[in-house]
Structures are given as C-alpha cells and as structure tokens.
Coordinates of C-alpha atoms and ligand atoms in Angstrom, one line a residue:
X27 CA 111.3 86.5 81.3
X28 CA 111.7 88.8 84.2
X29 CA 110.1 88.2 87.6
X30 CA 106.6 89.5 88.1
X31 CA 106.3 92.5 90.4
X32 CA 105.3 91.8 94.0
X33 CA 101.6 92.0 94.7
X34 CA 102.1 94.7 97.4
X35 CA 104.1 96.9 94.9
X36 CA 101.4 96.5 92.3
X37 CA 98.6 97.6 94.7
X38 CA 100.7 100.5 96.1
X39 CA 101.7 101.8 92.6
X40 CA 98.1 101.6 91.4
X41 CA 96.7 103.4 94.3
X42 CA 99.4 106.1 94.1
X43 CA 98.9 106.6 90.4
X44 CA 95.2 107.0 90.6
X45 CA 95.5 109.2 93.7
X46 CA 97.5 111.7 91.6
X47 CA 96.0 114.7 89.8
X48 CA 97.5 113.6 86.4
X49 CA 94.9 110.9 86.1
X50 CA 92.0 113.2 86.6
X51 CA 93.5 115.6 84.1
X52 CA 93.9 112.8 81.5
X53 CA 90.8 110.7 82.2
X54 CA 88.2 113.2 83.4
X55 CA 85.6 112.3 86.1
X56 CA 85.5 108.6 85.8
X57 CA 88.5 106.4 85.4
X58 CA 87.3 103.8 83.0
X59 CA 86.5 103.3 79.3
X60 CA 82.9 104.1 78.4
X61 CA 82.5 106.7 81.1
X62 CA 79.2 107.3 82.7
X63 CA 77.2 105.7 79.8
X64 CA 78.9 102.4 80.4
X65 CA 78.3 102.7 84.2
X66 CA 74.6 103.2 83.5
X67 CA 74.6 100.1 81.2
X68 CA 76.3 98.1 83.9
X69 CA 73.9 99.2 86.6
X70 CA 70.9 98.4 84.3
X71 CA 72.3 95.0 83.4
X72 CA 73.0 94.2 87.1
X73 CA 69.3 95.1 87.7
X74 CA 69.7 97.7 90.5
X75 CA 66.5 98.6 92.2
X76 CA 65.7 101.5 94.5
X77 CA 66.7 100.9 98.1
X78 CA 69.3 98.3 97.4
X79 CA 72.8 98.3 99.0
X80 CA 75.6 98.3 96.5
X81 CA 79.4 97.9 96.9
X82 CA 81.7 99.7 94.5
X83 CA 85.0 97.9 94.6
X84 CA 88.0 100.2 93.7
X85 CA 85.7 103.2 93.8
X86 CA 88.4 105.7 92.7
X87 CA 87.1 109.3 92.6
X88 CA 83.6 108.1 93.6
X89 CA 81.9 109.2 90.4
X90 CA 80.3 105.7 89.9
X91 CA 79.0 105.6 93.5
X92 CA 77.4 109.0 93.1
X93 CA 75.8 108.2 89.8
X94 CA 74.3 104.9 91.2
X95 CA 73.0 106.7 94.3
X96 CA 71.5 109.6 92.3
X97 CA 70.1 107.8 89.3
X98 CA 69.3 104.3 90.7
X99 CA 68.3 105.4 94.2
X100 CA 70.6 102.9 95.9
X101 CA 72.9 103.3 98.9
X102 CA 76.6 102.7 98.0
X103 CA 79.7 101.8 99.9
X104 CA 82.9 102.4 98.0
X105 CA 86.2 100.7 98.8
X106 CA 89.6 101.7 97.6
X107 CA 93.3 101.7 98.6
X108 CA 94.0 105.3 97.6
X109 CA 93.8 107.7 100.5
X110 CA 93.5 110.8 98.3
X111 CA 90.8 109.1 96.1
X112 CA 88.9 108.3 99.3
X113 CA 89.1 111.9 100.5
X114 CA 88.0 113.2 97.1
X115 CA 85.1 110.8 96.9
X116 CA 83.9 111.5 100.4
X117 CA 84.0 115.2 99.8
X118 CA 82.1 114.8 96.5
X119 CA 79.4 112.7 98.3
X120 CA 79.1 115.3 101.0
X121 CA 78.9 118.2 98.5
X122 CA 76.1 116.3 96.7
X123 CA 74.2 116.0 99.9
X124 CA 74.6 112.2 99.8
X125 CA 76.9 111.8 102.7
X126 CA 74.4 109.5 104.6
X127 CA 73.9 107.2 101.6
X128 CA 77.3 107.1 99.9
X129 CA 80.2 106.1 102.1
X130 CA 83.8 105.4 101.3
X131 CA 86.2 103.0 103.1
X132 CA 89.9 102.2 102.9
X133 CA 90.2 98.5 102.0
X134 CA 91.7 95.9 99.7
X135 CA 89.5 94.2 97.1
X136 CA 91.1 90.9 98.1
X137 CA 90.1 91.3 101.7
X138 CA 86.9 93.3 101.7
X139 CA 86.1 94.9 105.1
X140 CA 82.4 93.9 105.2
X141 CA 80.5 90.9 106.6
X142 CA 79.2 88.1 104.4
X143 CA 76.0 88.6 102.5
X144 CA 75.8 92.3 103.2
X145 CA 75.2 93.7 99.6
X146 CA 72.6 93.2 96.9
X147 CA 75.1 94.0 94.2
X148 CA 78.9 94.5 93.7
X149 CA 80.3 96.6 90.9
X150 CA 83.9 96.9 89.9
X151 CA 85.0 99.0 87.0
X152 CA 88.4 98.9 85.3
X153 CA 90.1 97.5 88.4
X154 CA 89.7 93.7 88.6
X155 CA 92.4 93.5 85.9
X156 CA 94.9 95.2 88.3
X157 CA 94.3 92.9 91.3
X158 CA 97.2 90.5 91.7
X159 CA 95.0 88.0 93.5
X160 CA 92.1 87.8 91.1
X161 CA 90.6 84.5 92.5
X162 CA 90.7 86.1 96.0
X163 CA 88.9 89.2 94.8
X164 CA 86.3 87.1 93.0
X165 CA 85.7 85.1 96.1
X166 CA 85.3 88.3 98.1
X167 CA 82.7 89.5 95.7
X168 CA 80.8 86.3 96.1
X169 CA 81.2 86.3 99.9
X170 CA 79.8 89.8 100.4
X171 CA 76.8 89.3 98.0
X172 CA 73.5 88.1 99.4
X173 CA 72.2 84.9 97.8
X174 CA 70.6 86.0 94.5
X175 CA 72.8 89.2 94.4
X176 CA 74.8 90.1 91.4
X177 CA 78.3 91.2 90.6
X178 CA 79.0 93.4 87.6
X179 CA 82.5 94.2 86.3
X180 CA 83.7 96.1 83.3
X181 CA 87.3 95.5 82.4
X182 CA 90.2 95.6 80.0
X183 CA 90.6 92.3 78.0
X184 CA 93.8 91.0 76.4
X185 CA 93.7 88.3 73.8
X186 CA 95.7 85.2 74.4
X187 CA 99.2 85.9 73.3
X188 CA 99.4 89.0 75.2
X189 CA 101.0 92.4 75.0
X190 CA 104.0 94.1 73.6
X191 CA 106.9 94.1 76.2
X192 CA 106.7 97.7 77.5
X193 CA 103.0 97.3 78.5
X194 CA 103.8 94.1 80.5
X195 CA 105.7 96.1 83.1
X196 CA 104.4 97.9 86.2
X197 CA 103.4 100.9 84.1
X198 CA 101.2 98.4 82.2
X199 CA 99.6 97.2 85.5
X200 CA 98.8 100.8 86.4
X201 CA 97.3 101.3 83.0
X202 CA 95.1 98.2 83.6
X203 CA 96.8 96.3 80.7
X204 CA 99.6 94.1 82.1
X205 CA 97.5 91.5 83.9
X206 CA 94.3 91.9 81.9
X207 CA 92.8 88.6 80.7
X208 CA 90.5 87.4 77.9
X209 CA 86.8 87.8 78.7
X210 CA 86.4 84.0 79.2
X211 CA 89.1 84.0 81.8
X212 CA 87.2 86.7 83.8
X213 CA 84.1 84.6 83.4
X214 CA 86.0 81.6 84.7
X215 CA 87.3 83.5 87.7
X216 CA 83.8 84.6 88.6
X217 CA 82.5 81.0 88.0
X218 CA 85.3 79.7 90.2
X219 CA 84.1 81.8 93.0
X220 CA 80.6 80.2 92.7
X221 CA 78.9 83.0 90.7
X222 CA 76.9 82.2 87.5
X223 CA 77.7 84.5 84.6
X224 CA 74.5 85.9 83.1
X225 CA 75.8 88.5 80.7
X226 CA 78.9 89.2 78.7
X227 CA 79.1 92.3 76.4
X228 CA 82.0 93.6 74.4
X229 CA 82.7 97.4 74.5
X230 CA 86.1 97.4 72.8
X231 CA 85.4 100.7 71.0
X232 CA 85.2 102.4 74.5
X233 CA 88.8 101.5 75.2
X234 CA 89.9 102.8 71.8
X235 CA 88.1 106.1 72.5
X236 CA 89.8 106.4 75.9
X237 CA 93.3 105.7 74.6
X238 CA 92.7 108.4 71.8
X239 CA 91.5 110.9 74.5
X240 CA 94.6 110.3 76.6
X241 CA 96.8 110.6 73.6
X242 CA 95.2 113.9 72.5
X243 CA 95.4 115.4 76.0
X244 CA 99.0 114.4 76.4
X245 CA 99.8 116.1 73.0
X246 CA 98.1 119.3 74.1
X247 CA 99.9 119.3 77.4
X248 CA 103.2 118.7 75.6
X249 CA 102.6 121.7 73.4
X250 CA 102.1 123.8 76.5
X251 CA 105.6 122.7 77.7
X252 CA 104.2 120.2 80.3
X253 CA 103.9 123.1 82.8
X254 CA 100.7 121.9 84.3
X255 CA 101.3 121.2 88.1
X256 CA 99.2 118.0 87.9
X257 CA 101.8 116.6 85.5
X258 CA 104.8 117.1 87.8
X259 CA 106.9 113.9 87.6
X260 CA 105.1 112.6 84.6
X261 CA 107.3 111.8 81.6
X262 CA 105.0 112.9 78.7
X263 CA 107.2 111.3 76.0
X264 CA 107.2 108.0 77.8
X265 CA 103.5 108.2 78.4
X266 CA 102.9 108.9 74.7
X267 CA 105.0 105.9 73.8
X268 CA 102.9 103.7 76.0
X269 CA 99.7 105.3 74.7
X270 CA 100.8 104.5 71.1
X271 CA 101.5 100.9 72.0
X272 CA 98.1 100.7 73.6
X273 CA 96.4 102.2 70.6
X274 CA 98.1 99.6 68.3
X275 CA 97.0 96.8 70.7
X276 CA 93.4 98.0 70.4
X277 CA 93.6 98.4 66.6
X278 CA 95.0 94.9 66.3
X279 CA 92.2 93.5 68.4
X280 CA 94.6 92.4 71.1
X281 CA 93.2 94.8 73.8
X282 CA 89.5 95.4 74.3
X283 CA 86.9 96.2 77.0
X284 CA 84.2 93.9 78.3
X285 CA 81.3 93.9 80.7
X286 CA 80.4 90.8 82.7
X287 CA 77.5 90.2 85.1
X288 CA 77.3 87.2 87.4
X289 CA 74.8 86.1 90.0
X290 CA 75.2 84.4 93.3
X291 CA 73.0 81.3 93.4
X292 CA 70.1 81.6 95.8
X293 CA 71.2 78.4 97.6
X294 CA 75.0 78.2 97.7
X295 CA 76.5 74.8 96.8
X296 CA 79.4 73.6 99.0
X297 CA 82.9 74.8 97.8
X298 CA 85.1 72.4 95.8
X299 CA 82.1 70.9 94.0
X300 CA 83.6 71.1 90.5
X301 CA 81.8 74.2 89.5
X302 CA 82.7 75.4 86.0
X303 CA 85.7 77.7 85.8
X304 CA 89.3 77.6 86.5
X305 CA 91.9 79.9 88.1
X306 CA 93.7 81.9 85.5
X307 CA 97.5 81.6 85.3
X308 CA 100.1 83.6 87.1
X309 CA 101.3 87.2 86.6
X310 CA 103.4 88.1 83.6
X311 CA 104.7 91.5 84.3
X312 CA 107.9 93.1 85.7
X313 CA 109.1 96.6 85.9
X314 CA 109.0 99.8 88.0
X315 CA 106.3 102.2 88.9
Ligands
SAM14 C1 91.3 102.5 86.8 S1 90.9 103.1 88.4 C2 89.1 102.8 88.4 C3 88.4 103.7 89.4 C4 86.9 103.6 89.4 N1 86.4 102.2 89.5 C5 86.4 104.2 88.1 O1 86.0 103.5 87.2 O2 86.3 105.4 88.0 C6 91.5 101.8 89.5 C7 91.2 102.0 91.0 O3 91.5 100.7 91.6 C8 92.0 101.0 92.9 N2 92.7 99.8 93.4 C9 93.7 99.1 92.8 N3 94.0 98.0 93.5 C10 93.1 97.9 94.5 C11 92.8 97.0 95.5 N4 93.6 95.8 95.6 N5 91.8 97.2 96.3 C12 91.0 98.3 96.2 N6 91.2 99.2 95.3 C13 92.2 99.0 94.4 C14 93.0 102.2 92.6 O4 93.3 102.9 93.8 C15 92.1 103.0 91.6 O5 91.3 103.9 92.3

C-alpha cells in the first residue's frame, strides 16, 4: 500500500479545490449532499435558538452561515482555509446586509482560532471527513463549545472495507471520500472528545443525488467541449471516471451520508476518564492533487 499523503498537502489541496470556480459550477450554492434542506434539518436537530452564537467549521462559500443567520436568527462565525472561499463568503454576507452578524475567518479546524467555551453550537458539513487530524478537530469542537452546547456534523460515510483504489488517492480526499469513516467511527471520535452523541440520521440518498448531479453537469459540459472558463485545468474524462466509481460505491451501499449531533456535558469530566469512544485508525490514501 502506498504512503498516505501528508496532512499539509491534504489541507492545501482541499482548500484549493473548493476555492476554484469548478466546484461552484458542479455543486451549486452549498458544497454538501442534501443542500439547504439538510442544513435546515441539522440546525433544527442541533436546536438552534435566536441570539445564539454558532461556529461553522469549514464554511466554504458561506451559504450555510447565511442560512443559519437568516432563518434561525443566530450570529455565525465561519472558519475555512480557502482564501477565495473566505472572500466570497464575506462578500455574500455583506451583500445580504449581515456583515455585522456573519463573519468569516481564516483558520484550521484542527486549531480553531477562538477561545474555549465561546459558542453555543458548532456545525461542520461535509468536511470532517477531509481533516487528517480528526481527533484534534473533534477536541477543538468540544473546546470551543460552552457546557451544554451542541456540535452537529453531516458527512460522507464509508462502510468498513473501504473504497476502490482510485478514490483512495488525494482526489478522493478532495471529493470527501478517501478518509471518510463509518458513522459509528465518527460517533466514537466525537465521544472521544468528551461529547455525548444525541442523534444519528442516515441521509445516504442525498449523496446519491449529489453524485448524479455532478455526473450530469460534467456530461453537459463535455458536450459543450469543456470550454467553460471555470473548468480550466479540470480533466473531465477523469472526473467522470471518479464520479462513476463514486456512484457505484453509493449503489453498493459502501458510501453514504450521515448526520450526527453531540452535546458537551454541562459539567465536563476530567480528560482520560475512559469515556466511550476510540480514535479511529490512520489514513489510507495516497496520490496527487
Ligand atoms: C466540501 S466543502 C464544504 C463547505 C461547506 N461546509 C458546505 O457544506 O458548503 C469542504 C470545505 O472544507 C474546507 N477545509 C478543508 N480542510 C479544512 C481545515 N483543516 N480547516 C478548515 N477548513 C477546511 C475547504 O476549504 C472547503 O471549503
């Protein structure tokens, strides 16, 4: 088996890929399966209330942050590593007249640039799976939550046994597949950070719909000769191969999509107290951006 890619390469590749216009062209306004409907479901399950302060980890284009601020009357800080995404998100917040309530910051999910206990809720959509240091990110979610606060993630799941070879490379990391875990491994990671999992919901069909949408858009773009500026540097044939593999993984029940919500206890037990959960195993992927 080839060596896993370096953590710094994974983060840089992911941020660069989601900074590009091709992703917006293929995915639309929000960069996760289930779109805005699943964001609303996540916010409702987390139990957001007006006036609360929410952190959106890996905020991408800022669509989730704007929805939460508009429909749930919360203030939101988004954090991401992609400079273009941060600029786009900030411009969208200002254009929506929400520049005072929705702010975006450059930062790494594994080292969040916020003090302890500063948020009522943390959300993270379709990104936890890409973090090379998942236990560190889970610990950061727990650290920045106030006691009694909740973290909600939605993410790609992969059944034990894993993925076909091509999707295990760096392209697979960027596509949120290569280091995705089974839902119970995510639950264990959150539990290992001292959070108590309160809800787990399968949304596998949302991943299938997203893969179909990407495939259909790629085929339309191929028919137009791939002349769209946003696709400069994108190998459409290769992208279609990967999309086909992803579609087969979804159809075979290997890949899915899950929502998990977990709560920080009101009184925090000392660390290393044998809480349930374990740290999931090491990375499996190797390849190039
Ligand atoms: C699939 S997109 C999801 C974006 C957004 N959550 C959404 O659902 O629309 C993944 C995002 O994670 C960001 N990202 C990847 N690794 C990160 C890290 N270590 N810290 C912060 N953001 C990261 C990428 O820049 C990208 O914007």
